[in-house]
Coordinates of C-alpha atoms in Angstrom, one line a residue:
X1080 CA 139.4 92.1 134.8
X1081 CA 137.0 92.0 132.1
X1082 CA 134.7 89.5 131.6
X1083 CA 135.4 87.1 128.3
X1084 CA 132.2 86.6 125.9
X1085 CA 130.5 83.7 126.2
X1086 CA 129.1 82.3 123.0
X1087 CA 126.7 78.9 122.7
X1088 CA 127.2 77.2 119.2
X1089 CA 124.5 75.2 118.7
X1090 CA 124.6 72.6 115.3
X1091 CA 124.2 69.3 114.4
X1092 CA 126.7 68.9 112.0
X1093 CA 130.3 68.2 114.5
X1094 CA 132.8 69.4 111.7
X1095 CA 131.0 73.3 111.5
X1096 CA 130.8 73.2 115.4
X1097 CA 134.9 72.5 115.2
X1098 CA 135.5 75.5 112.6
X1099 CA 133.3 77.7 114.0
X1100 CA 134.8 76.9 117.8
X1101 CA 138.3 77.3 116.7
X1102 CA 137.6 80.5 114.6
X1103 CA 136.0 82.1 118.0
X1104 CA 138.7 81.0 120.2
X1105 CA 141.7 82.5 118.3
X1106 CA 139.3 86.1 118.7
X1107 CA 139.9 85.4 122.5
X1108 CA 135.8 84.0 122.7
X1109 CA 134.8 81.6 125.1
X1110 CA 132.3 78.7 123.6
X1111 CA 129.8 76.1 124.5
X1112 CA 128.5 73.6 122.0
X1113 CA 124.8 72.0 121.6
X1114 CA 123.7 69.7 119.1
X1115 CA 120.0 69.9 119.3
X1116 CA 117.4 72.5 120.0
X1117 CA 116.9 70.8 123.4
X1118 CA 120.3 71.0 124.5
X1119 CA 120.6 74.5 123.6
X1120 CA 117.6 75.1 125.7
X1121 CA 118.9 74.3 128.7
X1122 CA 122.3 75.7 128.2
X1123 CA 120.5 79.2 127.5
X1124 CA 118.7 78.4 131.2
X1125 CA 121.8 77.5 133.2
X1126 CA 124.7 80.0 131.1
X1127 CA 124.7 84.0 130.7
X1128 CA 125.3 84.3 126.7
X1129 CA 126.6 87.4 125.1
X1130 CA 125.4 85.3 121.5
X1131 CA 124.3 82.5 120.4
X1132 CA 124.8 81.0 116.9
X1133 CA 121.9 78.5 115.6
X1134 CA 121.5 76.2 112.5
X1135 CA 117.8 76.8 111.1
X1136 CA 117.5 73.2 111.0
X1137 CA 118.4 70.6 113.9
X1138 CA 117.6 66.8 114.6
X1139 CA 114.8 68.1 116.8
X1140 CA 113.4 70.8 116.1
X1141 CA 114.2 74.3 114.1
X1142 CA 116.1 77.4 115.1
X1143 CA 113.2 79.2 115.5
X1144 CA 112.5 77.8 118.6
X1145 CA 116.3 78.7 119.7
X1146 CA 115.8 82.2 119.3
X1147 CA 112.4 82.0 121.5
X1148 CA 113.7 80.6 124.0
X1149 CA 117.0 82.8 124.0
X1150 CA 114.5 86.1 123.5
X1151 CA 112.3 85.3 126.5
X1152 CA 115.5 85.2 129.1
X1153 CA 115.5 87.9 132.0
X1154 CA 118.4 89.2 129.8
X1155 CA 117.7 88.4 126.4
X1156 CA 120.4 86.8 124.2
X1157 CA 121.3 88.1 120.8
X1158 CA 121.2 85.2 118.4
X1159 CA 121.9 84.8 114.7
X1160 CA 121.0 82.0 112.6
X1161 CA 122.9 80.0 109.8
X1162 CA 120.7 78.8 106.7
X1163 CA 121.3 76.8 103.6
X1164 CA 122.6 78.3 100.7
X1165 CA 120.1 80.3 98.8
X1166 CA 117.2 79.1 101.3
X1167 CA 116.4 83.4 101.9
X1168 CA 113.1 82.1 103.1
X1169 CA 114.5 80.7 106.3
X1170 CA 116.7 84.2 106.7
X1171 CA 113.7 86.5 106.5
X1172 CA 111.9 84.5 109.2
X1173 CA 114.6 83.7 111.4
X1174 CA 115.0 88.1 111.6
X1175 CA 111.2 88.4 111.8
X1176 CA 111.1 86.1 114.8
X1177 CA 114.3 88.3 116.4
X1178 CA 117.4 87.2 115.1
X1179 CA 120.2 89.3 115.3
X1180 CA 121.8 88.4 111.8
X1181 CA 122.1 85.6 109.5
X1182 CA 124.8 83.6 107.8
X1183 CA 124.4 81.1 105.0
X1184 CA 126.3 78.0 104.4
X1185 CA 128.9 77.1 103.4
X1186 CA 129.8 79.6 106.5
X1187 CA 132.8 82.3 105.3
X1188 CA 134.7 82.6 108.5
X1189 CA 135.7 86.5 107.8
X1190 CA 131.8 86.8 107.8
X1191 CA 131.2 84.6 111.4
X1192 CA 133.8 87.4 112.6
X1193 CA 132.2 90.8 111.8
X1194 CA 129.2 89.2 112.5
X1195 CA 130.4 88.1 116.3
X1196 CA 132.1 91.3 116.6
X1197 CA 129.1 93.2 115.9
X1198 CA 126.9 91.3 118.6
X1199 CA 129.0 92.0 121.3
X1200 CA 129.2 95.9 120.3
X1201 CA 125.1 96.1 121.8
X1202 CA 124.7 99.5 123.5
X1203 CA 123.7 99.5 127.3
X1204 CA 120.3 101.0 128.2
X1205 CA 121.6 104.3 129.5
X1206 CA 122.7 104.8 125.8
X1207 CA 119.8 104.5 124.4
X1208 CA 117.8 106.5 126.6
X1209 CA 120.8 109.3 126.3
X1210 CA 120.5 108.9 122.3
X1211 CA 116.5 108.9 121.7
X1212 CA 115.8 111.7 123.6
X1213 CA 116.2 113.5 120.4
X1214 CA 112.9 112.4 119.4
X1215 CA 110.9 114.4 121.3
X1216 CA 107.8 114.1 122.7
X1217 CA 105.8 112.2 125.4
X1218 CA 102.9 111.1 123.7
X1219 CA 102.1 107.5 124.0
X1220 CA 103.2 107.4 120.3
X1221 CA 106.7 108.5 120.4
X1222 CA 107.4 106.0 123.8
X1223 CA 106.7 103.3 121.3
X1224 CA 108.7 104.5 118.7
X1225 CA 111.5 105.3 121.5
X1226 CA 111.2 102.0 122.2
X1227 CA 111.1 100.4 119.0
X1228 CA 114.5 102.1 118.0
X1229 CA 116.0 100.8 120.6
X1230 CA 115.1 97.0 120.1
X1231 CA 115.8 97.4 116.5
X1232 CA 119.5 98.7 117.2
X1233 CA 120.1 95.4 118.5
X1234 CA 119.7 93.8 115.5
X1235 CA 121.5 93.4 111.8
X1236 CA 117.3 93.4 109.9
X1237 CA 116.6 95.3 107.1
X1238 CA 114.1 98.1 108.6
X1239 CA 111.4 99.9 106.7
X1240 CA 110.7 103.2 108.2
X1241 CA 107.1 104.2 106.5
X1242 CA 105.7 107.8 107.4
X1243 CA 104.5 110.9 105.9
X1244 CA 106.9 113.4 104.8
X1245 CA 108.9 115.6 107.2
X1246 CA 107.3 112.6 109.8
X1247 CA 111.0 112.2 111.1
X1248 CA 111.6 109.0 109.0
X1249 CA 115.7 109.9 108.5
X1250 CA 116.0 111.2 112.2
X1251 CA 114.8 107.3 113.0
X1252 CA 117.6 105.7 110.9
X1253 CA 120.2 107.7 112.1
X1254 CA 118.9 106.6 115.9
X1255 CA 118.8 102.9 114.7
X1256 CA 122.5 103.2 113.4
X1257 CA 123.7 105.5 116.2
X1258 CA 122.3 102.9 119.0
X1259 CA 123.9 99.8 117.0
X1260 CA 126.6 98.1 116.8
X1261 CA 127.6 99.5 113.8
X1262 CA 127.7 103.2 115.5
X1263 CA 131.4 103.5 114.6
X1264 CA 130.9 103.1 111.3
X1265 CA 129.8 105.2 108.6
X1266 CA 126.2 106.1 107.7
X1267 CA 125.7 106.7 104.1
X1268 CA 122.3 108.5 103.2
X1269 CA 121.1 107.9 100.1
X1270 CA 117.6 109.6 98.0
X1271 CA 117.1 107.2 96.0
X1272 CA 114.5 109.9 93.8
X1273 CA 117.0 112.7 93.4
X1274 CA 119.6 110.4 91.4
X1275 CA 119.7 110.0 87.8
X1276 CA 118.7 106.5 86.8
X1277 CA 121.7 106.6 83.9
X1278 CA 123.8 107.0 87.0
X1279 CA 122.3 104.7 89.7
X1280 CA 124.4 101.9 88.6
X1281 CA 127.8 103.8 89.2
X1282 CA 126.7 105.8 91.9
X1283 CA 125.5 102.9 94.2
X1284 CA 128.2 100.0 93.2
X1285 CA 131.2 102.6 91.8
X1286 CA 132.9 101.8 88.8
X1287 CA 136.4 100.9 87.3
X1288 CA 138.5 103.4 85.2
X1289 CA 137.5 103.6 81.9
X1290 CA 134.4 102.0 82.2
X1291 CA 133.1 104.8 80.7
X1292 CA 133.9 108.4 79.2
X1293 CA 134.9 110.6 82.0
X1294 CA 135.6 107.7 84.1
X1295 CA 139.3 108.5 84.6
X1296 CA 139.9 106.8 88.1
X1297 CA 138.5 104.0 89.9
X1298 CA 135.4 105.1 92.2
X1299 CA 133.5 103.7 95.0
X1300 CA 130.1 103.6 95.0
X1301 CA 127.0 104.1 98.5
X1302 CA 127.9 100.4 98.8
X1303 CA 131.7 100.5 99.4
X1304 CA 131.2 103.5 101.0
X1305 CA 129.1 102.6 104.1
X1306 CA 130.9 99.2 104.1
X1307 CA 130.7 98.4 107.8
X1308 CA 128.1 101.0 108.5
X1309 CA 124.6 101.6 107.6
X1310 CA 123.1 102.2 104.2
X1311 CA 120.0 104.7 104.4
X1312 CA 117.4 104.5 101.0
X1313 CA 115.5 107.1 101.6
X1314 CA 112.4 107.4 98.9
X1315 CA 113.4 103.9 97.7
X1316 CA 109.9 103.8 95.8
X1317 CA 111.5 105.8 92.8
X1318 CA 113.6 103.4 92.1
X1319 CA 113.5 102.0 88.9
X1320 CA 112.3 97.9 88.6
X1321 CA 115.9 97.7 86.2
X1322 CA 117.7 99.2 89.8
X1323 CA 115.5 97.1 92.0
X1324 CA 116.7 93.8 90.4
X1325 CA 120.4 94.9 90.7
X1326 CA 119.6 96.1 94.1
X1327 CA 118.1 92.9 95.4
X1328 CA 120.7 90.8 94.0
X1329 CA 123.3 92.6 96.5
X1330 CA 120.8 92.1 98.9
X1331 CA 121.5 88.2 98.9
X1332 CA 124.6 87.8 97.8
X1333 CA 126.5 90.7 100.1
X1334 CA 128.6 91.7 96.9
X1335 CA 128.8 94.2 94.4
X1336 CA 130.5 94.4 91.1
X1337 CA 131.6 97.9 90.3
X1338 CA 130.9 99.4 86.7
X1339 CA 134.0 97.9 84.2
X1340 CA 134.6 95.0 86.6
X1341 CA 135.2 91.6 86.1
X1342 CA 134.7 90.2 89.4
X1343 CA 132.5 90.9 92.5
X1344 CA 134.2 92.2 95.8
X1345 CA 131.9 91.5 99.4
X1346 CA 130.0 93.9 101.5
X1347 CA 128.8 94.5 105.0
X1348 CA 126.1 96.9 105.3
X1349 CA 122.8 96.8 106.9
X1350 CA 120.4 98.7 105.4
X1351 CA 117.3 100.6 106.4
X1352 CA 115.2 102.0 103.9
X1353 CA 112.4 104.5 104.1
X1354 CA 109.3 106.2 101.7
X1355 CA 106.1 108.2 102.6
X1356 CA 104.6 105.7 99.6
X1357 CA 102.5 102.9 100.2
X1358 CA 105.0 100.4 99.5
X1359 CA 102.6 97.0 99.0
X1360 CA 100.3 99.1 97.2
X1361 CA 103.2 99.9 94.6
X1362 CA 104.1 95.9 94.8
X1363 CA 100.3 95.3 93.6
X1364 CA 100.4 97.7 90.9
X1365 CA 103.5 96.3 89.7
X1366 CA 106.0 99.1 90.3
X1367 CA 107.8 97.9 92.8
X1368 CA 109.4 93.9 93.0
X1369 CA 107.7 91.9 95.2
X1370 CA 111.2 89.9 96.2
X1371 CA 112.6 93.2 97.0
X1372 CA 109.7 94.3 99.3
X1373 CA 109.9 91.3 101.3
X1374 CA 113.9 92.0 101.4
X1375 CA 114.1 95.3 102.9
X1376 CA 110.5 95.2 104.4
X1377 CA 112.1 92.5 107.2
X1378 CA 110.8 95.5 109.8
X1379 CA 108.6 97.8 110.1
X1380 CA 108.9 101.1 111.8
X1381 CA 106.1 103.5 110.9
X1382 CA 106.6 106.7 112.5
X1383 CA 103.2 108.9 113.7
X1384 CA 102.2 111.9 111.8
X1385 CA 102.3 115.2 113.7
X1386 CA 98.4 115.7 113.7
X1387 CA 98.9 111.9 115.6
X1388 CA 100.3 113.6 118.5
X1389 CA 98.9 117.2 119.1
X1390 CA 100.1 116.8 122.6
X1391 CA 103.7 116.9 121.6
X1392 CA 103.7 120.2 119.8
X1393 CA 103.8 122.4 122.6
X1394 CA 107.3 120.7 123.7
X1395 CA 108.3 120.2 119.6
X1396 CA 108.0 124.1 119.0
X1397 CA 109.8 125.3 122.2
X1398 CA 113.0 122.9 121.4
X1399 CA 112.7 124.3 117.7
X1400 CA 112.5 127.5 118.6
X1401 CA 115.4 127.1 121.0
X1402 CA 117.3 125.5 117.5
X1403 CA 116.2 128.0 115.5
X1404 CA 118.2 130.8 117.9
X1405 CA 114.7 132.0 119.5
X1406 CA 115.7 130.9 123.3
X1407 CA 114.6 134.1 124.4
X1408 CA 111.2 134.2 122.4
X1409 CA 107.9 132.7 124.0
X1410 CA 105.2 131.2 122.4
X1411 CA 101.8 133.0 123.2
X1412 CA 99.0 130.8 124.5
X1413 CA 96.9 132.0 121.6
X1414 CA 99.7 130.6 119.7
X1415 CA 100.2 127.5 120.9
X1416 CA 96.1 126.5 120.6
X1417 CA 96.4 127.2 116.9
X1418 CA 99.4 125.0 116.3
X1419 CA 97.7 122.1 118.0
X1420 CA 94.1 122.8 115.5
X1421 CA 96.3 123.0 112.4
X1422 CA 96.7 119.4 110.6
X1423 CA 100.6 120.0 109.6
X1424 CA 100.5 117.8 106.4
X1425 CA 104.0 118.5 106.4
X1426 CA 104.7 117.7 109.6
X1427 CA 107.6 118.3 112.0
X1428 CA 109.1 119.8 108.7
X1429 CA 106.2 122.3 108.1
X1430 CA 106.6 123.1 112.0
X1431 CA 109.9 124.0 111.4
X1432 CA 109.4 126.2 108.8
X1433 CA 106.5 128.0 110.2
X1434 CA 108.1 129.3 113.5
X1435 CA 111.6 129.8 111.3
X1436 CA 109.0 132.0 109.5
X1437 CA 107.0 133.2 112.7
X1438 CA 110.3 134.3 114.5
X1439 CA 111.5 136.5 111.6
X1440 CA 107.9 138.3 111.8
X1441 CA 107.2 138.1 115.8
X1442 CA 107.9 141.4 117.7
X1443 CA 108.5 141.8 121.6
X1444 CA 109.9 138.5 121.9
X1445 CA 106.2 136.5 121.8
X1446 CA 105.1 134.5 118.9
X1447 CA 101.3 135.5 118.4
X1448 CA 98.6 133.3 116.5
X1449 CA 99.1 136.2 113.6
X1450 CA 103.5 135.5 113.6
X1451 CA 101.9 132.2 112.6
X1452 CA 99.8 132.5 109.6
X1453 CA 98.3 129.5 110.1
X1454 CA 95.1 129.8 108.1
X1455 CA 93.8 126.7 106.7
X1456 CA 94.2 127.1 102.7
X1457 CA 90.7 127.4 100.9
X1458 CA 90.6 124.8 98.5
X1459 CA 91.1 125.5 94.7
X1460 CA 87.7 125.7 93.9
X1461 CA 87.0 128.3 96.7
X1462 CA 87.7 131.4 94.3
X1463 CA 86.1 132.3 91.4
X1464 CA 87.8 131.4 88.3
X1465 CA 90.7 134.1 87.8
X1466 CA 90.4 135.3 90.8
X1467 CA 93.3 137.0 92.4
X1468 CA 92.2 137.0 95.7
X1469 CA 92.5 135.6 98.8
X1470 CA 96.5 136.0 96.9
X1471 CA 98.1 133.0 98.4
X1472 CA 95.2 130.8 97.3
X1473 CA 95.6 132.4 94.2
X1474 CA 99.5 132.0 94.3
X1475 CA 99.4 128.2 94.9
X1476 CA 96.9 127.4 92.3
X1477 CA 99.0 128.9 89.7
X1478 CA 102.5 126.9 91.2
X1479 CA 100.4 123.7 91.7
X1480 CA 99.2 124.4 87.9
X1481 CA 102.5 125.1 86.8
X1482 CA 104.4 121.8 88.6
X1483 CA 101.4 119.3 87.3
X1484 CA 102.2 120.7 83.8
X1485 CA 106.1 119.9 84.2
X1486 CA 105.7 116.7 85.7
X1487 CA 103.5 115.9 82.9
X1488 CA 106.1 116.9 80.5
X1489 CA 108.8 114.8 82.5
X1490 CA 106.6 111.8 82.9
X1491 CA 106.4 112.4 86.5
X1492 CA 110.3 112.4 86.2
X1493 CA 110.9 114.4 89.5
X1494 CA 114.4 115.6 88.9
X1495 CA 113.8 116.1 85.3
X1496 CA 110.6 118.2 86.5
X1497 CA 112.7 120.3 88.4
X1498 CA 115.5 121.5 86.1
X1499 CA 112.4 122.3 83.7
X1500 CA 110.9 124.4 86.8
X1501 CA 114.2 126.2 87.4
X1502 CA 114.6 124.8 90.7
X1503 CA 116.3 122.3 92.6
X1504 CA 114.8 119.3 93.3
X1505 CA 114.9 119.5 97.2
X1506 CA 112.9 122.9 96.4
X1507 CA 110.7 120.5 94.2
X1508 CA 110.0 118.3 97.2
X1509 CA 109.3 120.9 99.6
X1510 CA 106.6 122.0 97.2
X1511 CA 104.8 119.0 96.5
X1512 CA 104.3 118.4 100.1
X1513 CA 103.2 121.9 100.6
X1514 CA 100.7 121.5 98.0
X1515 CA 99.4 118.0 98.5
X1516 CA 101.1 116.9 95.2
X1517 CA 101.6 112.9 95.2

């Protein structure tokens, strides 16, 4: 027979320990009850917990010390906290300290149960070793980064995954989500630079019918869409300040109003966020709120640039090349020294791209230093002014010229840069990080 959850409620106020005790029971939970941040001590040292529920504030002491003592258990326990209304304070450093989630008072019971279901949905270890081995590599960098995936699966924080581009930063989040208890549920991925900010509004929260023109049925927006799941902001520095005060309001009230509505409607999504911009250094200059830094910058996870771990590249390229369809090609030695000397500003993206490139050009199933092309770019002021030679040099410094010019035009308006270029914006992208184009 299977074992029945166990769950300590710990709370000094008797009247939430009865609702919350009576709302677990009818799920078919087991409980124990502690009024003080003693008693829950020794109930975590003499009971196996599958969760523990804490108030921020007790008689004796804070929750804080709750979660410590539940985190530092042979088997640690997942706990979530419960703060005063509006106190967001108290939330952020309950998750920083470990928690697994937070709720805020007065408690909505339909919240307490998807919060209680999600704890007890924590994958076993064998999962997570199964699941990050798509991150490959054995460098002493990507173990932490294994590892760091998997402890923040087990919890509901807002994650900020920081990185270069083509660093991996997505692959992460998907790990994060796949490894959580949220696994079954939808992952929504969102770049937050390639949207319209006419249409961030409807696209993020939907809207109603005939909310506006063209708006002939209702709609659901990223939010209602990943309801449940995760919700992936990926480049979430371009969004504008008039979408980051919408967005953090969501953020701490967990409800959206759709475009045309009148009234709000609640949402459960956790949400991981991710940019190769210096995100405090955008707070500082005042283009990104500081509130909603602090919000979705709960976590860290920054993840190691390829040039980080050269030791890794030997295994990176052989499981590309065996994705790219070149399980049959080997990779000369030759070949394999120059990938390890090159400084990949693009990263695991660029390596992609260059034995995609050096597979179409390779002959006799080996990939030579030459299928490469690996040459380090001279820099613009190598060449004599108008020269056309070495050409690619001579090729990039008229595209680099002729982006800076449209982005000028656009006000550094990427997707507006891009219909003026002709080309679609994830083209755009791949150019600016080719380039060196912040």
């Amino acid at each position: 027979m299977a074992k029945i959850p166990r769950i300590l409620l710990v709370d000094d106020e008797p009247d939430l320990l009865d609702l919350m005790e009576l709302t677990l029971v009818k799920m078919g939970l087991e409980t124990d009850r502690a009024a003080s941040v003693a008693e829950a001590q020794a109930r975590l040292a003499q009971t196996r917990y599958d969760l523990c529920l804490t108030d921020m504030r007790l008689g004796d002491g804070e929750g804080l010390q709750v979660i410590e003592a539940a985190s530092t258990l042979a088997t640690p326990v997942p706990v979530a906290v419960i703060t005063a209304y509006g106190n967001a304070g108290n939330a952020v450093a309950a998750l920083k300290s470990g928690a697994f989630d937070y709720l805020a008072k007065p408690v909505a019971l339909d919240q307490l149960r998807t919060l209680v279901k999600s704890a007890l949905k924590i994958p076993e270890a064998a999962q997570v070793e199964d699941a990050t081995r798509d991150l490959i590599g054995a460098s002493a960098a990507m173990q932490d980064i294994r590892a760091r995936i998997a402890k923040l699966a087990r919890t509901q924080a807002p994650v900020h995954i920081a990185g270069e581009s083509g660093s991996g930063k997505e692959l992460a989040a998907r790990l994060i989500h796949r490894l959580g208890s949220r696994a079954d549920k939808p992952f929504v991925a969102v770049n937050c630079g390639a949207i319209p900010e006419t249409l961030m509004e409807s696209e993020f929260f939907g809207y109603r019918k005939g909310a506006f023109t063209g708006a002939d049925a209702d709609r659901d927006g990223f939010f209602q869409a990943a309801h449940g799941g995760t919700l992936f902001l990926d480049e979430v520095a371009d969004l504008p300040l008039s979408m980051q005060v919408k967005l953090l309001r969501v953020l701490q009230e967990k409800k959206v109003r759709k475009v045309g509505a009148t009234s709000e409607e609640p949402v459960d999504v956790r949400i991981v966020s991710a940019t190769h911009q210096n995100l405090s250094a955008l707070v500082e200059a005042g283009r990104f709120r500081q509130d909603l830094y602090y919000r979705l910058n709960v976590i860290e996870l920054v993840m190691p640039s390829l040039r980080d771990r050269t030791e890794d590249i030997p295994q990176l390229a052989r499981a590309l090349l065996d994705r790219l369809g070149g399980a049959d090609v080997a990779l000369d030695r030759d070949a394999e020294q120059a990938l390890r000397a090159y400084a990949f500003p693009g990263n695991v993206r660029e390596l992609e791209n260059t034995l995609e490139r050096a597979l179409a050009l390779c002959e006799g199933g080996h990939v030579t230093a030459a299928d490469l092309n690996l040459a380090p770019a001279l820099p613009p002021t190598a060449a004599a002014p108008g020269s056309k030679y070495p050409l690619q040099d001579y090729l990039d410094q008229t595209e680099r010229a002729a982006i800076l010019e449209a982005l000028e035009q656009t006000r550094y308006n990427k997707t507006a840069a891009a219909r003026l270029l002709g080309v679609t914006f994830r083209s755009l992208r791949y150019r600016l990080e080719r380039l060196g184009i912040e």
